[in-house]
Coordinates of C-alpha atoms in Angstrom, one line a residue:
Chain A
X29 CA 0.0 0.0 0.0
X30 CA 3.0 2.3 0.7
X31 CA 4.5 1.5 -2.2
X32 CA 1.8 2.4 -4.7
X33 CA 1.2 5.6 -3.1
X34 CA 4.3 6.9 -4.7
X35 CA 4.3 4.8 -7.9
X36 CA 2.2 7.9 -9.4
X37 CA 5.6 9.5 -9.1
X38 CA 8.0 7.0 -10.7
X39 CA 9.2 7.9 -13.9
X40 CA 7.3 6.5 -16.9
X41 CA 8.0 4.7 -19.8
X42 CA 7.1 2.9 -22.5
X43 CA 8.1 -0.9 -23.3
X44 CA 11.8 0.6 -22.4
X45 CA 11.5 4.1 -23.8
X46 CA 11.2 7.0 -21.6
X47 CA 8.1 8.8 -22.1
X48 CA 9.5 12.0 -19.8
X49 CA 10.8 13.2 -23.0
X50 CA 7.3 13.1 -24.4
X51 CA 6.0 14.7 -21.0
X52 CA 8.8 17.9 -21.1
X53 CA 8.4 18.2 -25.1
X54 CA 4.6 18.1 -25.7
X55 CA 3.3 20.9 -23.3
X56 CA 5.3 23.8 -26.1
X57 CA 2.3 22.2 -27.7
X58 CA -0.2 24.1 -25.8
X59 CA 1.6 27.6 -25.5
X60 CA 0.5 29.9 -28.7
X61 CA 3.2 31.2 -31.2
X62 CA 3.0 34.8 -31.8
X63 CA 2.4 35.0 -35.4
X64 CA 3.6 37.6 -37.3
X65 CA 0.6 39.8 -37.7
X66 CA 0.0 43.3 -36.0
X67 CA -3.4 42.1 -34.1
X68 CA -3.7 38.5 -33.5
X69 CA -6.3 36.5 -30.9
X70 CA -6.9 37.2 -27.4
X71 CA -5.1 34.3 -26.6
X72 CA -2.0 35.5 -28.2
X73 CA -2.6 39.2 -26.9
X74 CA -3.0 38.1 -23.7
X75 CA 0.5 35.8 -23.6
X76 CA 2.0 38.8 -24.7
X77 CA 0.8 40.9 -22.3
X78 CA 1.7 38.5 -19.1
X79 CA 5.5 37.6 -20.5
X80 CA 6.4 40.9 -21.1
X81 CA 5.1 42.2 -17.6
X82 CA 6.2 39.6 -16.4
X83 CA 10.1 40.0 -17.6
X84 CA 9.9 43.7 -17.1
X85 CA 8.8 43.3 -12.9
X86 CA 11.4 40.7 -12.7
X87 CA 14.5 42.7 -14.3
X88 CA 13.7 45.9 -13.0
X89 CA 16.0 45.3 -10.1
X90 CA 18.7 44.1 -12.4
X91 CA 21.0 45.9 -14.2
X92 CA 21.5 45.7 -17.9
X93 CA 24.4 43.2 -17.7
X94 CA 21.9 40.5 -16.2
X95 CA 19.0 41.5 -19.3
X96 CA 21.1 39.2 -20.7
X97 CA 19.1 36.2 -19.1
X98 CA 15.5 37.7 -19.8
X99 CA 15.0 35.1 -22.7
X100 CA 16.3 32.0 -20.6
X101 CA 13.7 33.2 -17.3
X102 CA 11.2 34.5 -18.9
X103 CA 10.7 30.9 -20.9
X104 CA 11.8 29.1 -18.2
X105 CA 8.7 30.6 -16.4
X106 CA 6.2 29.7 -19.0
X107 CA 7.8 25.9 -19.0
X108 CA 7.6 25.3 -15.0
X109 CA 4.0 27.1 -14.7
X110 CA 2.9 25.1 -17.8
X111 CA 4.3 21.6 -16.1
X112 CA 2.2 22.5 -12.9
X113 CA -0.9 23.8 -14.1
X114 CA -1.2 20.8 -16.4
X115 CA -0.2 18.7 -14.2
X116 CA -3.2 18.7 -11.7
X117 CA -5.1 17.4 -14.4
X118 CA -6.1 13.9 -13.9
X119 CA -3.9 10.8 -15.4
X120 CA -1.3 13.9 -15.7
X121 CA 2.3 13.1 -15.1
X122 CA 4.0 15.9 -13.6
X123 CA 7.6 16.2 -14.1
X124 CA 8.4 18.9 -11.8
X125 CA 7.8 15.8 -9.1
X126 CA 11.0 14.4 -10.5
X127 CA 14.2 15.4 -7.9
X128 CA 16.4 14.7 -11.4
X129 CA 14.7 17.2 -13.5
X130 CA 14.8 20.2 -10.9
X131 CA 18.2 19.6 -9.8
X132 CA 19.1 19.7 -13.3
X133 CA 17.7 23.3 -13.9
X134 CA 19.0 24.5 -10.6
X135 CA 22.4 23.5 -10.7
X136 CA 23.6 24.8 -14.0
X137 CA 22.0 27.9 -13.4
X138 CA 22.8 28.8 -10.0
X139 CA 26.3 27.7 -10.7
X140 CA 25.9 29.8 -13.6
X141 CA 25.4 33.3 -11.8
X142 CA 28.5 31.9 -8.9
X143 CA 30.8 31.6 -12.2
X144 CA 29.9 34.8 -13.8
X145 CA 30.2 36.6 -10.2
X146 CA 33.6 35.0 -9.6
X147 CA 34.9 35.6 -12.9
X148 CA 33.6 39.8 -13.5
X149 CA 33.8 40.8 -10.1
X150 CA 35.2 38.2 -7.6
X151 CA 36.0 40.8 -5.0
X152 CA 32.2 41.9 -4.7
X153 CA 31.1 38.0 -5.1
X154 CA 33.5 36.8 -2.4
X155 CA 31.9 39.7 -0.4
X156 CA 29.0 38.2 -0.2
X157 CA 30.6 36.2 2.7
X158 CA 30.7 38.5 5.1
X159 CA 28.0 40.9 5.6
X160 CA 28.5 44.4 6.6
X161 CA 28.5 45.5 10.3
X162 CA 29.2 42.2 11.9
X163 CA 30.7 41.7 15.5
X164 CA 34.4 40.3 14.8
X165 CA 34.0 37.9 17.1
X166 CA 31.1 36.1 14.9
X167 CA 33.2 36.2 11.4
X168 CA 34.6 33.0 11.4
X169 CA 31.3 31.3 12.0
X170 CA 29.4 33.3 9.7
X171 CA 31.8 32.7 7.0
X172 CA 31.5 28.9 7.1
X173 CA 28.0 29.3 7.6
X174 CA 27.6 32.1 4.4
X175 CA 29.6 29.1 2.5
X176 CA 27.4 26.4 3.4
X177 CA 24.0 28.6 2.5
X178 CA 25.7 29.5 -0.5
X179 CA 26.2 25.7 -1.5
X180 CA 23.1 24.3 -0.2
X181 CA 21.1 27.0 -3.1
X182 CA 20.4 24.6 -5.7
X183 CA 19.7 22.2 -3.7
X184 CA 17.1 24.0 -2.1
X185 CA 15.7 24.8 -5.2
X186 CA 16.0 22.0 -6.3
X187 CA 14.2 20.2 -3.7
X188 CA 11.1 23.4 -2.8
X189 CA 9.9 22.6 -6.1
X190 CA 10.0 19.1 -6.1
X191 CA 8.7 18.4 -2.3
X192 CA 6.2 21.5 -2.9
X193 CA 4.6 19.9 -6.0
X194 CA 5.2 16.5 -4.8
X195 CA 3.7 16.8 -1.5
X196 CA 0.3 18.6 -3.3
X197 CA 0.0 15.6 -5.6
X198 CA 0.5 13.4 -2.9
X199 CA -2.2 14.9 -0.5
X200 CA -4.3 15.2 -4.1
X201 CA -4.0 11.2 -4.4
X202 CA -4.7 10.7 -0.5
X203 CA -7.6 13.2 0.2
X204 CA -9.3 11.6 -2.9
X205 CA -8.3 8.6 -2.3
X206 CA -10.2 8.8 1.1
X207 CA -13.5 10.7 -0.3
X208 CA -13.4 7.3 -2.5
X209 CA -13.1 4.8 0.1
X210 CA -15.6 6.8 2.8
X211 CA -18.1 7.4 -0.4
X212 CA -20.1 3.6 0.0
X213 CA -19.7 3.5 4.0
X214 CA -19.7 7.5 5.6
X215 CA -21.3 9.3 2.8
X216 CA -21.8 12.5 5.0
X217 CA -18.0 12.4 6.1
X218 CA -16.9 11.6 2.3
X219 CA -19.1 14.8 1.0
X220 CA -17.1 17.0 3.9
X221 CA -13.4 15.1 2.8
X222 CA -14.5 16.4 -0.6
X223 CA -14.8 20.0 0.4
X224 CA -11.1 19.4 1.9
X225 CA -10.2 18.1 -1.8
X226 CA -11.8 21.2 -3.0
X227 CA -10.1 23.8 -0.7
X228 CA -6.8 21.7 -1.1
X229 CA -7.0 21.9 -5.2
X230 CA -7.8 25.3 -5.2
X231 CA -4.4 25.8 -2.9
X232 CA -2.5 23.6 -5.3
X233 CA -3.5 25.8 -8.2
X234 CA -2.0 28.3 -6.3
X235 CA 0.9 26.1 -5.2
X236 CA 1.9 25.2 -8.9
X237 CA 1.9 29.3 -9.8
X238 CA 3.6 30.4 -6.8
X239 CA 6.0 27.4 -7.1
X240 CA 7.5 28.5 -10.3
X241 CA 7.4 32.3 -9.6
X242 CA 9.8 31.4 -6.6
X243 CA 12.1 29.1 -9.1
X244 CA 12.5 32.1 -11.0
X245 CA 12.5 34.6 -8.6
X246 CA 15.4 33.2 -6.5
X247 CA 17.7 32.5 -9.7
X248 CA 17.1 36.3 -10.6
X249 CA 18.1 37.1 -7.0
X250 CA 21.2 34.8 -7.8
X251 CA 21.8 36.7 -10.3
X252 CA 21.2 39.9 -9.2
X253 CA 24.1 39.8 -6.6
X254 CA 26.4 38.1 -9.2
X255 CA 26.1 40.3 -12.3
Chain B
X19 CA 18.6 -0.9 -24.4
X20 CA 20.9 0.9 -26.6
X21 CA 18.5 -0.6 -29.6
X22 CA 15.5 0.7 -28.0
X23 CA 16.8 4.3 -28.0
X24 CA 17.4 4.4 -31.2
X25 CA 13.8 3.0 -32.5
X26 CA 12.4 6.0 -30.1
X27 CA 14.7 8.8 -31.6
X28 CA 13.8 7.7 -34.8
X29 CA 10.1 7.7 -33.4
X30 CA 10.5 11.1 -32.0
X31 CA 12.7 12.6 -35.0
X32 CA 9.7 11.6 -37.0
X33 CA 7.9 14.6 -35.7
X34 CA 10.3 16.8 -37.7
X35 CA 10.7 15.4 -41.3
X36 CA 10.7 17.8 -43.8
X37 CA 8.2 17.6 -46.8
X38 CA 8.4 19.1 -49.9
X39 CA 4.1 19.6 -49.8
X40 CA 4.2 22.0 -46.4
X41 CA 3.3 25.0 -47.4
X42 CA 6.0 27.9 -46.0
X43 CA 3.7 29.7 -43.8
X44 CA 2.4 26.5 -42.3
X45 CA 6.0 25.8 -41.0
X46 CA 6.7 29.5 -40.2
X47 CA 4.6 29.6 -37.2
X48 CA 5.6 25.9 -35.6
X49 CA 6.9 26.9 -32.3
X50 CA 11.0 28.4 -31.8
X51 CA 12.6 26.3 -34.2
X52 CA 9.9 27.1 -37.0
X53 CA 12.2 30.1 -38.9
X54 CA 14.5 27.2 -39.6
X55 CA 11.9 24.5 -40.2
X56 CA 11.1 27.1 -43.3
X57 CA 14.9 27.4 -44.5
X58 CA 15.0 23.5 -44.3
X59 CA 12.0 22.9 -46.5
X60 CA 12.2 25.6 -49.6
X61 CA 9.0 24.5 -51.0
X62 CA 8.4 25.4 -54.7
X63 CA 6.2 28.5 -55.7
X64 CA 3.7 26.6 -56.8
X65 CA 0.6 29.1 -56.6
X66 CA 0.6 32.6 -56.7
X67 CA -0.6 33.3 -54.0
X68 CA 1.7 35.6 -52.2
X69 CA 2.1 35.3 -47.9
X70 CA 1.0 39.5 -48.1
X71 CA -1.8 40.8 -47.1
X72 CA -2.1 38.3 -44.6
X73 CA -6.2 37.0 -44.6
X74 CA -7.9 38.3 -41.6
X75 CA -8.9 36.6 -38.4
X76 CA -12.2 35.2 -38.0
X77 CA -14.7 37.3 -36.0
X78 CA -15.2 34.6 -33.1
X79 CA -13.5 31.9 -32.1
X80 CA -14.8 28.3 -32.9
X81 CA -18.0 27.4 -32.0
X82 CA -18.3 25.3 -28.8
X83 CA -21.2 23.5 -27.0
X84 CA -20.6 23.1 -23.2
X85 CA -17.2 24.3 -22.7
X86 CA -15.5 21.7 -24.6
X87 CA -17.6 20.2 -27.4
X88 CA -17.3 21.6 -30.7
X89 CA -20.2 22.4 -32.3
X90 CA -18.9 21.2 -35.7
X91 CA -19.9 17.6 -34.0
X92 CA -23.4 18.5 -33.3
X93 CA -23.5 19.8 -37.2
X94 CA -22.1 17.1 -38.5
X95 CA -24.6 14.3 -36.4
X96 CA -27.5 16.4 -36.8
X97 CA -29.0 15.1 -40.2
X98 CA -28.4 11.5 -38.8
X99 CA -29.8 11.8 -35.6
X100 CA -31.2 15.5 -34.7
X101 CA -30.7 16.9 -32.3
X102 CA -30.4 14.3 -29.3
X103 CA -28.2 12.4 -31.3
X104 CA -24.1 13.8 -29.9
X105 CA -25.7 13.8 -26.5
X106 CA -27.2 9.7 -26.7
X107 CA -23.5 9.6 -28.6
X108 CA -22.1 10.8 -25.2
X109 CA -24.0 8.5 -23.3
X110 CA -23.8 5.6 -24.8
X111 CA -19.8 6.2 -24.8
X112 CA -19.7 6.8 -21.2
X113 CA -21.7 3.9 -20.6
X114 CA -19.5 1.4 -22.5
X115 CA -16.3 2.7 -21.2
X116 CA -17.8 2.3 -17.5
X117 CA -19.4 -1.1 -17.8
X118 CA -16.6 -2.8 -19.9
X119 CA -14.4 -1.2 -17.1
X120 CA -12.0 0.4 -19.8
X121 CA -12.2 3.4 -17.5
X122 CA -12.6 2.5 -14.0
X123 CA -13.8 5.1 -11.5
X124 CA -11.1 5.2 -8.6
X125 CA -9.4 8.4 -6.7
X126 CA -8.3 10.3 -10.4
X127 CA -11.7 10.5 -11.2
X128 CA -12.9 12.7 -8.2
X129 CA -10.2 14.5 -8.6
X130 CA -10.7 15.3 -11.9
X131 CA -14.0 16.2 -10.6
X132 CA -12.5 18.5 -8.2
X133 CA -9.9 20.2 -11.0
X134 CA -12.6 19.8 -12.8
X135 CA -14.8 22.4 -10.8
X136 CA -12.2 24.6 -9.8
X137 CA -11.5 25.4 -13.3
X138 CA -15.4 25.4 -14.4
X139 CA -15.6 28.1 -11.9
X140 CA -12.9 30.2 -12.3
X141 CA -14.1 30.2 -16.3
X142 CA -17.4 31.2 -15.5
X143 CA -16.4 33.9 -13.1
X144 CA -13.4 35.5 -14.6
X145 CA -13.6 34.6 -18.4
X146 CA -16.3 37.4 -19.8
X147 CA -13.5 40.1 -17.8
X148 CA -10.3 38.6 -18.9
X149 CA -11.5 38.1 -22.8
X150 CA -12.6 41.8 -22.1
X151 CA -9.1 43.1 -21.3
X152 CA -7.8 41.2 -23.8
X153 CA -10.4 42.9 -25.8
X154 CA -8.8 46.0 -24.5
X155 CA -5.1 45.3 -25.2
X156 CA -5.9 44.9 -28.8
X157 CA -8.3 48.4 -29.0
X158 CA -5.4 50.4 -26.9
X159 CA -3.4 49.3 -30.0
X160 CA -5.7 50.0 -32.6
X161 CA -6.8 53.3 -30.9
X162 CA -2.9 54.5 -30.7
X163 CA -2.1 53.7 -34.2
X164 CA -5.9 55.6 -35.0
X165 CA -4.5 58.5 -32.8
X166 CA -1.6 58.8 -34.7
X167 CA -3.8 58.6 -38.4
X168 CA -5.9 61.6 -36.9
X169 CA -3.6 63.8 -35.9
X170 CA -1.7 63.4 -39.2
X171 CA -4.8 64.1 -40.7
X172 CA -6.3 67.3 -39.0
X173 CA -2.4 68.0 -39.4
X174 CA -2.8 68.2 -43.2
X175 CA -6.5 69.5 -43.6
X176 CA -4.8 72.1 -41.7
X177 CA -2.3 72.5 -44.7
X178 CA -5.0 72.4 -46.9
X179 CA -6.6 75.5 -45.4
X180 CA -4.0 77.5 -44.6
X181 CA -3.0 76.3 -48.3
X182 CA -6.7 77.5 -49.8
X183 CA -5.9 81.3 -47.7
X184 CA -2.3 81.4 -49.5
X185 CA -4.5 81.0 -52.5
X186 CA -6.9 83.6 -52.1
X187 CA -4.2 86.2 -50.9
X188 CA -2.5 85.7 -53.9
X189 CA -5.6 86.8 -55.5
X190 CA -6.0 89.7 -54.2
X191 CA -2.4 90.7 -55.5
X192 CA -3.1 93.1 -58.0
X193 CA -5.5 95.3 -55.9
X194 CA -1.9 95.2 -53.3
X195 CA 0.4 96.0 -56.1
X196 CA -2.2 99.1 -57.0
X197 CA -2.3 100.4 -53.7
X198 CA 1.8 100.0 -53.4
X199 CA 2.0 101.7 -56.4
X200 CA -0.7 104.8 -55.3
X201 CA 1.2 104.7 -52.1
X202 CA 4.9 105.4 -54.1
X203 CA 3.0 108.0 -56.1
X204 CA 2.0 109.7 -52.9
X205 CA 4.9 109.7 -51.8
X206 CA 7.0 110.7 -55.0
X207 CA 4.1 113.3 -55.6
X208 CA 4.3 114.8 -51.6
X209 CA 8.0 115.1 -52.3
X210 CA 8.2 116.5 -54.9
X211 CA 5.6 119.1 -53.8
X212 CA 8.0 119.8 -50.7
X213 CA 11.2 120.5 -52.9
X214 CA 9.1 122.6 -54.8
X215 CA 8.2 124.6 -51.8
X216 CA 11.6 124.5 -50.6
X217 CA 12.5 126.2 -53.9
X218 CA 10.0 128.7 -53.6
X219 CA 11.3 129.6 -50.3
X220 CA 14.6 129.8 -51.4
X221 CA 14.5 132.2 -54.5
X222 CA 11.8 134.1 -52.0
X223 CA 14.6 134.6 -49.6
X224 CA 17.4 135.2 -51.9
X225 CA 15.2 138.2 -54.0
X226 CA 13.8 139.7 -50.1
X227 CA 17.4 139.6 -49.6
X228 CA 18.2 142.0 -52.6
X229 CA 15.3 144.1 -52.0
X230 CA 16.3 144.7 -48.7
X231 CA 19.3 145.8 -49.5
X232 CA 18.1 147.9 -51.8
X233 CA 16.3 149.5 -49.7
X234 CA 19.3 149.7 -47.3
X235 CA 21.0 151.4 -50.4
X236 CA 18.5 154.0 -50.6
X237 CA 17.6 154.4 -47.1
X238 CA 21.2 155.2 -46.4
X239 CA 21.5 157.6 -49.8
X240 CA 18.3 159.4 -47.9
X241 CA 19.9 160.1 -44.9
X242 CA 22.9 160.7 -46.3
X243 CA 21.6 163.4 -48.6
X244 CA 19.1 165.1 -45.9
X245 CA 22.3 165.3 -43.6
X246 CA 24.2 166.9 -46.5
X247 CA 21.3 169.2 -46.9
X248 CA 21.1 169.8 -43.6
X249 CA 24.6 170.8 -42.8
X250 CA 24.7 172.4 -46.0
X251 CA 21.8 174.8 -44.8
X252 CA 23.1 174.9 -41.3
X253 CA 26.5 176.1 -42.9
X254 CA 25.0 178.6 -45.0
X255 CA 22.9 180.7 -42.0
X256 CA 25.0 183.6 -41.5
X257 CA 24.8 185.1 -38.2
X258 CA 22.9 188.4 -39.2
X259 CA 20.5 186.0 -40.6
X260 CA 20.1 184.4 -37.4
X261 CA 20.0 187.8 -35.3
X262 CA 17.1 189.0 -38.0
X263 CA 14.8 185.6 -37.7
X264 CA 15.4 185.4 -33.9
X265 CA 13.8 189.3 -34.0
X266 CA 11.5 188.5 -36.8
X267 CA 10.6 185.3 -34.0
X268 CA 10.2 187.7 -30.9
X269 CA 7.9 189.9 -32.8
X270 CA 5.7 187.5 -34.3
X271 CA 5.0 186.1 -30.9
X272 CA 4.3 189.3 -29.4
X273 CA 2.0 190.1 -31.8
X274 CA 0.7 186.3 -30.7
X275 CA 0.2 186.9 -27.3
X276 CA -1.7 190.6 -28.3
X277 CA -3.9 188.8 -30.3
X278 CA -4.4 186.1 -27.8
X279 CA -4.6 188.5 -24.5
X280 CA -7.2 190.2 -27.0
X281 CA -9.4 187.3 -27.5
X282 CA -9.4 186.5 -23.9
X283 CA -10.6 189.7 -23.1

C-alpha cells in the first residue's frame, strides 16, 4: 500500500522508452506562437501581455548586464507554470515531481550566476561572505555558515519545487483517495473530505503558480548579486 | 537498451521530417525552431498566392457547446440523428467505457472532478472580464495607431486650409500692387511738392534779400543826402541871418500873445 502511493511519481516509460521526454516536449504544444501579424487572438494578446510584464517586474532590479538572461527566465517561467498547471489534471504526469529534473535546472543555473560573479567581479562576489556591520568575534562562524547557505542553493531549489509539487500531488492522491473509500460507507463524512479536496485543489493551483514564480525569482536574486 | 533508443529517436525525430508539400507559412509559425523548419523545406512557388496581405482573423472563435464540445460535431450528427443524437452519442460512450471497465472510477476521477470544478468556476467567473481586457489590449493598439492617423490628418486639412488662404491672398495681389504703387505716387508726388516749396522759399529769400538791400541802399543815400542838406543849410545861416529871424521870431510872438490877451478879453 505504501509502495503504490508513490508509484504515481515514478518515472514513466514505454516498453523501455522513456516517455519523460514526451511529457517535457509536448506541453510547447499548448503555449501559442506569436504570429507575425499586428493584431492576432486574445489568446495570443494576452500571452504577450503576461510575458512581457512579467520579464519587465522581474528585471527591473537588475542591471542591464543581467537582461542578458530575460529570454532563458522568462521561458523558463512559462515551462515550469505550464508543467504545474497541467499537471493537476487527472492521469497527468507531472515532471516537476522528479528530484532529477529540478536539480538539473538548478544547478547549471545557480552555478551559472557563482561563475559569472567570480569571474567579473570576484572581489564583490567573495563579499558576499561576510556581511556588513558584523561583531568580529562572529566572522569566522558566519563565514562557514555564508559558505554552506551558498552551497546548499540549488539544492534548495531543487528540492522546494519538487517536495512542494510533490507533496500537493500526494495529499491530491490521499484526500481523494479517502472521499473514494468513505463514499459507499460514511457518505456524510466523504461529502465534507470532498470540500477538503476542494479547498486543497484550489491551494495547489496556487501552489503550482507560486512554485515557479519562486524558481525564478530566486535565480534572478542569484543573479542579481552576481552580475 | 541501446537498440530501444534508437527506435524512439527515430520515433521522435519523426515529428520533424521535412516535406516538400508544407506549405511555407504553415511551418513559419511551428513553435522556436519554425524560422529554420522554413529554411530546411524551400518548397516550390507553386501558386501565386503571395504570404501579403495576410487573410484576416475570424470574427469569433470556434464554435463550442458546453465548454468543450465543438459544435462542428453536433453539425455534422445532426441530419443523422437530430438533435439528441451527440448527446445519446455521449452516453452511450460513457456507458461502454464504464461497464466494460476500460475506464474505471477510482481516486483520479474525483479529482478530476475536483480540477474539474475549480476550473469550471474560475471560467465562469473570470472569463467574460479577462477576454474583455484582452479585448482592450488589442483596442489600446488599434486606438494608438488611429490617434496617430488623426492627428496626421487634421495635421494636413490644416495645410489644406492655410494652403486655400495662400490661395486667395494671392488673388488679391493686384489690388496690393495698386495700392503700393498709389502709395509710391504719394509719396513721390508729396516730395516732390516739398522740394518745390523748398525752392520757392529759397528764390523768395534770396530776392527779399536783394530788396532789402536795396532799400538799405536807398535808405542810407536818404539820410545821407538830408544830412548833407542839412549841414549844408546849417553852414549857410549867417549870423545876421540868425540875429534877423530870432527878432522877426520875438515879434511874431508878441503880436501872438496881443492877439491872444485880446481874445481873452
Amino acid at each position: 500500500m505504501t509502495l503504490s502511493l508513490f508509484d504515481q511519481f515514478s518515472s514513466p516509460s514505454f516498453l523501455g522508452i522513456p516517455m519523460i521526454l514526451m511529457a517535457l516536449a509536448l506541453p510547447w504544444l499548448l503555449i501559442p506562437t506569436p504570429t507575425s501579424r499586428w493584431l492576432s487572438n486574445r489568446v495570443v494578446s494576452l500571452q504577450g501581455w503576461f510575458i512581457a510584464r512579467f520579464t519587465n517586474q522581474l528585471f527591473l532590479p537588475l542591471n542591464v548586464g543581467g537582461h542578458k538572461w530575460a529570454p532563458l527566465l522568462a521561458s523558463l517561467m512559462m515551462f515550469l507554470l505550464t508543467l504545474n498547471m497541467l499537471g493537476l489534471m487527472p492521469y497527468i504526469f507531472t515532471p516537476t515531481t522528479q528530484l532529477s529534473l529540478n536539480l538539473g535546472l538548478a544547478v547549471p543555473l545557480w552555478l551559472a550566476t557563482v561563475l559569472i560573479g567570480m569571474r567579473n567581479q570576484p572581489t564583490h562576489a567573495l563579499g558576499h561572505f561576510l556581511p556588513e556591520g558584523t561583531p568580529t568575534a562572529l566572522i569566522p562562524i558566519l563565514i562557514i555558515m555564508q559558505t554552506i547557505s551558498l552551497f546548499i542553493r540549488p539544492l534548495a531549489l531543487g528540492v522546494r519545487l519538487t517536495a512542494n509539487l510533490t507533496a500537493g500531488h500526494l495529499l491530491i492522491h490521499l484526500i481523494s483517495s479517502a472521499v473514494f473509500v468513505l463514499m459507499p460507507m460514511m457518505p456524510v463524512v466523504a461529502i465534507l473530505t470532498a470540500v477538503l479536496l476542494l479547498l486543497l485543489t484550489m491551494l495547489e493551483v496556487a501552489v503550482a503558480m507560486i512554485q515557479a514564480y519562486v524558481f525564478i525569482l530566486l535565480l534572478s536574486l542569484y543573479l542579481q548579486e552576481n552580475v | 537498451m541501446g537498440l530501444r533508443l534508437l527506435i524512439f529517436a527515430c520515433c521522435y525525430l519523426k515529428l520533424m521530417t521535412f516535406s516538400f508539400y508544407i506549405p511555407a507559412n504553415a511551418l513559419k509559425s511551428k513553435g522556436p525552431i519554425g524560422a529554420g523548419l522554413v529554411q530546411a523545406s524551400h518548397s516550390l512557388h507553386t501558386s501565386s498566392k503571395s504570404l501579403a496581405p495576410v487573410p484576416a482573423l475570424p470574427e469569433k472563435g470556434g464554435q463550442v457547446r458546453h465548454g468543450i464540445i465543438p459544435e462542428e460535431l453536433f453539425q455534422l450528427l445532426y441530419p443523422k440523428t437530430g438533435v439528441t443524437g451527440p448527446y445519446m452519442l455521449g452516453t452511450g460512450l460513457l456507458c461502454y467505457l464504464l461497464s466494460k471497465e476500460i475506464y474505471i472510477i477510482n481516486h483520479e476521477t474525483l479529482s478530476a472532478a475536483s480540477i474539474g470544478a475549480v476550473v469550471i468556476y474560475a471560467i465562469k467567473k473570470f472569463g467574460p472580464s479577462v477576454a474583455a481586457f484582452a479585448d482592450k489590449l488589442n483596442e489600446e493598439k488599434v486606438l494608438n495607431a488611429q490617434a496617430v492617423k488623426d492627428v496626421a490628418l487634421v495635421g494636413l486639412s490644416q495645410a489644406i486650409e492655410e494652403e486655400k488662404k495662400e490661395q486667395w491672398r494671392a488673388e488679391g495681389r493686384s489690388m496690393l500692387f495698386d495700392a503700393k504703387r498709389n502709395n509710391v505716387a504719394m509719396l513721390l508726388e508729396t516730395n516732390f511738392r516739398e522740394r518745390i516749396h523748398m525752392v520757392t522759399n529759397e528764390v523768395k529769400k534770396r530776392l527779399d534779400y536783394q530788396i532789402a538791400v536795396q532799400n538799405l541802399n536807398r535808405q542810407m543815400e536818404q539820410e545821407h543826402m538830408v544830412n548833407w542838406v542839412e549841414k549844408s543849410v546849417v553852414g549857410s545861416i549867417t549870423p545876421l541871418q540868425e540875429k534877423e529871424s530870432i527878432a522877426k521870431c520875438i515879434s511874431d510872438l508878441k503880436a501872438l500873445a496881443r492877439a491872444k490877451a485880446s481874445l481873452a478879453v
